[in-house]
Structure formats: structure tokens, C-alpha cells
PDB file of C-alpha atoms in Angstrom:
ATOM      1  CA  MET A   1    -137.037  96.670 -78.609  1.00  0.00           C
ATOM      2  CA  GLU A   2    -136.373  93.475 -76.774  1.00  0.00           C
ATOM      3  CA  SER A   3    -133.471  91.229 -77.853  1.00  0.00           C
ATOM      4  CA  VAL A   4    -134.130  87.449 -78.532  1.00  0.00           C
ATOM      5  CA  ARG A   5    -131.849  84.978 -76.736  1.00  0.00           C
ATOM      6  CA  ALA A   6    -131.671  81.276 -77.526  1.00  0.00           C
ATOM      7  CA  PRO A   7    -133.044  79.228 -74.588  1.00  0.00           C
ATOM      8  CA  GLY A   8    -130.481  78.539 -71.941  1.00  0.00           C
ATOM      9  CA  ARG A   9    -127.980  81.119 -72.827  1.00  0.00           C
ATOM     10  CA  GLY A  10    -127.336  84.104 -70.710  1.00  0.00           C
ATOM     11  CA  LEU A  11    -125.508  87.311 -70.938  1.00  0.00           C
ATOM     12  CA  LEU A  12    -122.228  86.117 -69.321  1.00  0.00           C
ATOM     13  CA  PRO A  13    -121.128  83.632 -71.917  1.00  0.00           C
ATOM     14  CA  ASP A  14    -121.941  86.212 -74.574  1.00  0.00           C
ATOM     15  CA  LEU A  15    -119.630  88.629 -72.762  1.00  0.00           C
ATOM     16  CA  TRP A  16    -116.827  86.206 -72.408  1.00  0.00           C
ATOM     17  CA  ARG A  17    -117.053  85.048 -76.106  1.00  0.00           C
ATOM     18  CA  ALA A  18    -117.193  88.804 -77.136  1.00  0.00           C
ATOM     19  CA  SER A  19    -114.299  89.702 -74.756  1.00  0.00           C
ATOM     20  CA  ALA A  20    -112.062  86.818 -76.122  1.00  0.00           C
ATOM     21  CA  ALA A  21    -112.742  87.835 -79.682  1.00  0.00           C
ATOM     22  CA  ARG A  22    -112.099  91.544 -78.908  1.00  0.00           C
ATOM     23  CA  SER A  23    -108.904  90.567 -77.088  1.00  0.00           C
ATOM     24  CA  SER A  24    -107.694  88.641 -80.041  1.00  0.00           C
ATOM     25  CA  VAL A  25    -108.377  91.673 -82.323  1.00  0.00           C
ATOM     26  CA  GLU A  26    -106.554  93.926 -79.983  1.00  0.00           C
ATOM     27  CA  LEU A  27    -103.391  91.559 -79.624  1.00  0.00           C
ATOM     28  CA  LYS A  28    -103.257  91.097 -83.365  1.00  0.00           C
ATOM     29  CA  SER A  29    -103.435  94.720 -84.152  1.00  0.00           C
ATOM     30  CA  PHE A  30    -100.760  95.511 -81.531  1.00  0.00           C
ATOM     31  CA  PHE A  31     -98.217  92.985 -82.768  1.00  0.00           C
ATOM     32  CA  ARG A  32     -98.899  93.723 -86.484  1.00  0.00           C
ATOM     33  CA  ASN A  33     -98.175  97.494 -85.833  1.00  0.00           C
ATOM     34  CA  ARG A  34     -94.410  98.058 -86.177  1.00  0.00           C
ATOM     35  CA  GLN A  35     -94.569 101.427 -84.530  1.00  0.00           C
ATOM     36  CA  SER A  36     -96.347 100.108 -81.321  1.00  0.00           C
ATOM     37  CA  LEU A  37     -93.677  97.143 -81.243  1.00  0.00           C
ATOM     38  CA  VAL A  38     -90.782  99.488 -81.472  1.00  0.00           C
ATOM     39  CA  PHE A  39     -91.862 102.217 -79.068  1.00  0.00           C
ATOM     40  CA  THR A  40     -93.718 100.080 -76.719  1.00  0.00           C
ATOM     41  CA  LEU A  41     -91.620  96.944 -76.388  1.00  0.00           C
ATOM     42  CA  PHE A  42     -88.316  97.531 -77.850  1.00  0.00           C
ATOM     43  CA  PHE A  43     -87.527 101.185 -76.672  1.00  0.00           C
ATOM     44  CA  PRO A  44     -87.201 100.091 -72.951  1.00  0.00           C
ATOM     45  CA  VAL A  45     -84.976  97.249 -74.174  1.00  0.00           C
ATOM     46  CA  ILE A  46     -82.891  99.785 -76.009  1.00  0.00           C
ATOM     47  CA  LEU A  47     -82.636 101.905 -72.822  1.00  0.00           C
ATOM     48  CA  LEU A  48     -81.752  98.908 -70.723  1.00  0.00           C
ATOM     49  CA  VAL A  49     -78.933  97.782 -73.090  1.00  0.00           C
ATOM     50  CA  VAL A  50     -77.405 101.367 -73.318  1.00  0.00           C
ATOM     51  CA  PHE A  51     -77.646 102.233 -69.687  1.00  0.00           C
ATOM     52  CA  GLY A  52     -76.503  98.809 -68.580  1.00  0.00           C
ATOM     53  CA  ALA A  53     -73.442  99.101 -70.741  1.00  0.00           C
ATOM     54  CA  ILE A  54     -72.529 102.720 -69.864  1.00  0.00           C
ATOM     55  CA  PHE A  55     -73.102 102.563 -65.980  1.00  0.00           C
ATOM     56  CA  THR A  56     -71.177 100.093 -63.798  1.00  0.00           C
ATOM     57  CA  GLY A  57     -70.390  99.830 -60.191  1.00  0.00           C
ATOM     58  CA  LYS A  58     -72.438 100.028 -56.765  1.00  0.00           C
ATOM     59  CA  VAL A  59     -74.606 102.866 -55.542  1.00  0.00           C
ATOM     60  CA  GLN A  60     -72.535 104.738 -53.009  1.00  0.00           C
ATOM     61  CA  GLY A  61     -72.813 103.416 -49.559  1.00  0.00           C
ATOM     62  CA  THR A  62     -74.751 100.210 -50.601  1.00  0.00           C
ATOM     63  CA  GLU A  63     -74.202  96.868 -52.234  1.00  0.00           C
ATOM     64  CA  THR A  64     -76.783  97.619 -54.832  1.00  0.00           C
ATOM     65  CA  ASP A  65     -75.574  97.518 -58.357  1.00  0.00           C
ATOM     66  CA  PHE A  66     -76.418 100.673 -60.471  1.00  0.00           C
ATOM     67  CA  ARG A  67     -77.950  98.271 -63.167  1.00  0.00           C
ATOM     68  CA  GLN A  68     -80.453  97.088 -60.658  1.00  0.00           C
ATOM     69  CA  VAL A  69     -81.645 100.533 -60.024  1.00  0.00           C
ATOM     70  CA  PHE A  70     -81.852 101.168 -63.742  1.00  0.00           C
ATOM     71  CA  MET A  71     -83.706  97.804 -64.280  1.00  0.00           C
ATOM     72  CA  ALA A  72     -86.291  98.704 -61.732  1.00  0.00           C
ATOM     73  CA  GLY A  73     -86.834 102.193 -63.213  1.00  0.00           C
ATOM     74  CA  ILE A  74     -87.038 100.945 -66.941  1.00  0.00           C
ATOM     75  CA  VAL A  75     -89.345  98.102 -66.034  1.00  0.00           C
ATOM     76  CA  ALA A  76     -91.713 100.749 -64.120  1.00  0.00           C
ATOM     77  CA  ALA A  77     -91.443 103.128 -67.079  1.00  0.00           C
ATOM     78  CA  GLY A  78     -92.211 100.281 -69.454  1.00  0.00           C
ATOM     79  CA  VAL A  79     -95.148  99.062 -67.708  1.00  0.00           C
ATOM     80  CA  MET A  80     -96.314 102.788 -67.589  1.00  0.00           C
ATOM     81  CA  SER A  81     -95.773 103.029 -71.218  1.00  0.00           C
ATOM     82  CA  THR A  82     -97.716  99.955 -72.114  1.00  0.00           C
ATOM     83  CA  ALA A  83    -100.664 100.897 -69.986  1.00  0.00           C
ATOM     84  CA  PHE A  84    -100.818 104.528 -71.163  1.00  0.00           C
ATOM     85  CA  SER A  85    -100.302 103.770 -74.760  1.00  0.00           C
ATOM     86  CA  GLY A  86    -102.572 100.714 -74.538  1.00  0.00           C
ATOM     87  CA  LEU A  87    -105.379 102.504 -72.992  1.00  0.00           C
ATOM     88  CA  ALA A  88    -105.352 106.304 -73.026  1.00  0.00           C
ATOM     89  CA  ILE A  89    -103.790 107.086 -76.331  1.00  0.00           C
ATOM     90  CA  ASN A  90    -105.406 104.121 -78.198  1.00  0.00           C
ATOM     91  CA  ILE A  91    -108.815 104.988 -76.938  1.00  0.00           C
ATOM     92  CA  ALA A  92    -108.468 108.572 -77.858  1.00  0.00           C
ATOM     93  CA  ILE A  93    -107.238 107.616 -81.467  1.00  0.00           C
ATOM     94  CA  GLU A  94    -110.078 105.161 -81.872  1.00  0.00           C
ATOM     95  CA  ARG A  95    -112.533 107.815 -80.673  1.00  0.00           C
ATOM     96  CA  ASP A  96    -111.278 110.263 -83.171  1.00  0.00           C
ATOM     97  CA  THR A  97    -111.226 107.912 -86.035  1.00  0.00           C
ATOM     98  CA  GLY A  98    -114.856 106.974 -85.265  1.00  0.00           C
ATOM     99  CA  LEU A  99    -114.110 103.207 -84.253  1.00  0.00           C
ATOM    100  CA  ILE A 100    -115.700 103.476 -80.850  1.00  0.00           C
ATOM    101  CA  SER A 101    -119.071 104.733 -82.258  1.00  0.00           C
ATOM    102  CA  ARG A 102    -118.976 102.132 -85.136  1.00  0.00           C
ATOM    103  CA  LEU A 103    -118.235  99.334 -82.425  1.00  0.00           C
ATOM    104  CA  ALA A 104    -121.103 100.740 -80.282  1.00  0.00           C
ATOM    105  CA  MET A 105    -123.529  99.958 -83.203  1.00  0.00           C
ATOM    106  CA  THR A 106    -122.577  96.212 -83.180  1.00  0.00           C
ATOM    107  CA  PRO A 107    -124.157  93.808 -80.849  1.00  0.00           C
ATOM    108  CA  MET A 108    -120.852  93.415 -78.899  1.00  0.00           C
ATOM    109  CA  PRO A 109    -121.256  94.253 -75.220  1.00  0.00           C
ATOM    110  CA  LYS A 110    -119.582  97.578 -74.518  1.00  0.00           C
ATOM    111  CA  SER A 111    -117.698  96.036 -71.580  1.00  0.00           C
ATOM    112  CA  ALA A 112    -116.040  93.463 -74.070  1.00  0.00           C
ATOM    113  CA  TYR A 113    -114.225  96.590 -75.593  1.00  0.00           C
ATOM    114  CA  PHE A 114    -112.658  97.486 -72.286  1.00  0.00           C
ATOM    115  CA  ILE A 115    -111.855  93.878 -71.319  1.00  0.00           C
ATOM    116  CA  GLY A 116    -110.046  93.497 -74.757  1.00  0.00           C
ATOM    117  CA  LYS A 117    -107.948  96.548 -74.027  1.00  0.00           C
ATOM    118  CA  LEU A 118    -107.080  95.243 -70.534  1.00  0.00           C
ATOM    119  CA  VAL A 119    -106.109  91.935 -71.838  1.00  0.00           C
ATOM    120  CA  LYS A 120    -103.779  93.640 -74.393  1.00  0.00           C
ATOM    121  CA  VAL A 121    -102.220  95.683 -71.764  1.00  0.00           C
ATOM    122  CA  VAL A 122    -101.696  92.812 -69.467  1.00  0.00           C
ATOM    123  CA  VAL A 123    -100.189  90.587 -72.105  1.00  0.00           C
ATOM    124  CA  THR A 124     -97.853  93.269 -73.432  1.00  0.00           C
ATOM    125  CA  THR A 125     -96.694  94.211 -69.975  1.00  0.00           C
ATOM    126  CA  VAL A 126     -95.894  90.485 -69.284  1.00  0.00           C
ATOM    127  CA  VAL A 127     -93.885  90.184 -72.687  1.00  0.00           C
ATOM    128  CA  GLU A 128     -92.088  93.356 -71.989  1.00  0.00           C
ATOM    129  CA  MET A 129     -91.085  92.308 -68.448  1.00  0.00           C
ATOM    130  CA  ALA A 130     -89.993  88.933 -69.652  1.00  0.00           C
ATOM    131  CA  LEU A 131     -87.878  90.610 -72.376  1.00  0.00           C
ATOM    132  CA  LEU A 132     -86.390  93.109 -69.810  1.00  0.00           C
ATOM    133  CA  LEU A 133     -85.748  90.464 -67.147  1.00  0.00           C
ATOM    134  CA  GLY A 134     -84.224  87.996 -69.685  1.00  0.00           C
ATOM    135  CA  ILE A 135     -81.754  90.665 -70.928  1.00  0.00           C
ATOM    136  CA  ALA A 136     -80.947  91.901 -67.443  1.00  0.00           C
ATOM    137  CA  VAL A 137     -79.970  88.346 -66.293  1.00  0.00           C
ATOM    138  CA  THR A 138     -78.319  87.104 -69.399  1.00  0.00           C
ATOM    139  CA  ALA A 139     -76.425  90.071 -70.568  1.00  0.00           C
ATOM    140  CA  PHE A 140     -75.678  91.892 -67.307  1.00  0.00           C
ATOM    141  CA  GLY A 141     -75.879  89.046 -64.704  1.00  0.00           C
ATOM    142  CA  LEU A 142     -78.417  90.799 -62.426  1.00  0.00           C
ATOM    143  CA  PRO A 143     -79.893  88.484 -59.828  1.00  0.00           C
ATOM    144  CA  LEU A 144     -83.537  87.858 -59.761  1.00  0.00           C
ATOM    145  CA  PRO A 145     -85.553  87.873 -56.573  1.00  0.00           C
ATOM    146  CA  SER A 146     -84.820  84.833 -54.362  1.00  0.00           C
ATOM    147  CA  THR A 147     -88.229  84.395 -52.810  1.00  0.00           C
ATOM    148  CA  ALA A 148     -91.999  84.717 -53.966  1.00  0.00           C
ATOM    149  CA  GLN A 149     -92.467  87.616 -51.559  1.00  0.00           C
ATOM    150  CA  ARG A 150     -89.550  89.599 -53.159  1.00  0.00           C
ATOM    151  CA  TRP A 151     -91.219  89.175 -56.627  1.00  0.00           C
ATOM    152  CA  PHE A 152     -94.336  90.889 -55.390  1.00  0.00           C
ATOM    153  CA  THR A 153     -92.785  93.560 -53.034  1.00  0.00           C
ATOM    154  CA  PRO A 154     -92.026  96.890 -54.747  1.00  0.00           C
ATOM    155  CA  ARG A 155     -88.693  97.696 -53.083  1.00  0.00           C
ATOM    156  CA  LEU A 156     -87.233 100.286 -55.605  1.00  0.00           C
ATOM    157  CA  GLY A 157     -84.064 101.257 -53.719  1.00  0.00           C
ATOM    158  CA  ALA A 158     -85.813 101.151 -50.359  1.00  0.00           C
ATOM    159  CA  ASP A 159     -82.726  99.787 -48.727  1.00  0.00           C
ATOM    160  CA  ALA A 160     -80.471 102.364 -50.086  1.00  0.00           C
ATOM    161  CA  GLY A 161     -82.864 105.284 -49.142  1.00  0.00           C
ATOM    162  CA  HIS A 162     -83.102 103.851 -45.612  1.00  0.00           C
ATOM    163  CA  ARG A 163     -79.246 103.626 -45.209  1.00  0.00           C
ATOM    164  CA  HIS A 164     -78.845 107.121 -46.642  1.00  0.00           C
ATOM    165  CA  VAL A 165     -81.333 108.728 -44.063  1.00  0.00           C
ATOM    166  CA  ARG A 166     -79.725 106.751 -41.208  1.00  0.00           C
ATOM    167  CA  ALA A 167     -76.176 107.925 -42.255  1.00  0.00           C
ATOM    168  CA  ASP A 168     -77.353 111.625 -42.484  1.00  0.00           C
ATOM    169  CA  ARG A 169     -79.027 111.448 -39.053  1.00  0.00           C
ATOM    170  CA  ASP A 170     -75.815 109.968 -37.495  1.00  0.00           C
ATOM    171  CA  ARG A 171     -73.535 112.469 -39.052  1.00  0.00           C
ATOM    172  CA  PRO A 172     -72.801 115.529 -36.759  1.00  0.00           C
ATOM    173  CA  THR A 173     -73.499 118.765 -38.244  1.00  0.00           C
ATOM    174  CA  ALA A 174     -72.212 122.142 -36.994  1.00  0.00           C
ATOM    175  CA  ARG A 175     -75.341 124.240 -37.858  1.00  0.00           C
ATOM    176  CA  ARG A 176     -78.253 123.710 -39.873  1.00  0.00           C
ATOM    177  CA  SER A 177     -79.341 126.344 -42.628  1.00  0.00           C
ATOM    178  CA  PRO A 178     -82.841 127.323 -42.931  1.00  0.00           C
ATOM    179  CA  THR A 179     -84.642 125.393 -45.750  1.00  0.00           C
ATOM    180  CA  ALA A 180     -87.160 128.253 -46.574  1.00  0.00           C
ATOM    181  CA  VAL A 181     -86.313 132.016 -47.007  1.00  0.00           C
ATOM    182  CA  PRO A 182     -88.946 134.497 -46.228  1.00  0.00           C
ATOM    183  CA  PRO A 183     -90.030 136.706 -49.028  1.00  0.00           C
ATOM    184  CA  ARG A 184     -88.519 140.173 -49.182  1.00  0.00           C
ATOM    185  CA  ARG A 185     -90.799 143.122 -48.588  1.00  0.00           C
ATOM    186  CA  SER A 186     -90.313 146.174 -50.631  1.00  0.00           C
TER     187      SER A 186
END
């Protein structure tokens, strides 16, 4: 059976319109669900506040604040959480409840479903990062990256690790112990 299209309309405008509608539905369902908000957005915020209040000082041998290390780890865990819950878990739940098969029977392009999921993940990730960075800067006084290059360069403790390796290499050692022990034969 062929689908009938109005003259001058192609598939791409239909995909964009359907994707925008599906993205709107995904975002509304996320922000209306208290459980999603608490565990996806506010749980990393709570972790940042607790760890930021407990741990103070600098990482040994560096000028890096402990809070900066925790901030990077919590942002990474938050991004992973939003992506994992936004895509993997929700798709599995929607499959089990039959939503995906019901949506497949509609005239919505199948790719619009995944574009809607992707938009939800991107928006929730940006919101979560803004929340975490805002709290880190205002409550704990952590500095933001100073240049555009540093915003897009993942440097999760690279300087501290490099200094640690260099310090170990320059330290004199009497004798190195073997790292692997051969198995005992009976």
C-alpha cells in the first residue's frame, strides 16, 4: 500500500515535525515524573553537596582541590546516569509495557522515536551539568575552565597522574618486587 503525500511535501519535514513532537512528549514525561527528577537530576547534586562539604584540601603532591576531582567524577557519573536511564532503561520499560509496538502502528517515522530520546538525553544532561557547575562555583568556589579549549578537553586528573608517575620514576628504589607470582605446582 502506497502512502499518499500532499504535493510539495517530502519525508524530511515530516521527520522533523514528528521528532519535535516526540521530543516534547519525552521532555514533558521526564520533568513530570518525580522519580526521574530525583534520581537523575538531584541525586548527583546531593552527592556533590555531601562530598564537597566532607572533603577539603588538595590532592597530595598537586595544587588540585579535592572538590575539583569529585566534581569531575560526579559530572561524569551524572552524564552516564542520564544517558543510561534515558535510553537503555526507558526503552526496555517502554518495550515491556507495549508502548513501542503501539507507537510502531502510528504514522510517526520510527527514527523520530529515537531522535526524541536523544533530545531528552541531551537536554537533561545540559540541565544537570548547569546545576552541578552552578553549585560547585557558588557553594564551593571552584574555578571554571578559563579557555574554550579547556571546556572541551577531558582532563580528569591528567596533571595529577602525570606528576605522580614522574615522582615515582625519579624516586630511588632498593629492589623491585615481582608483580606476578607463578602458580604453585602440587
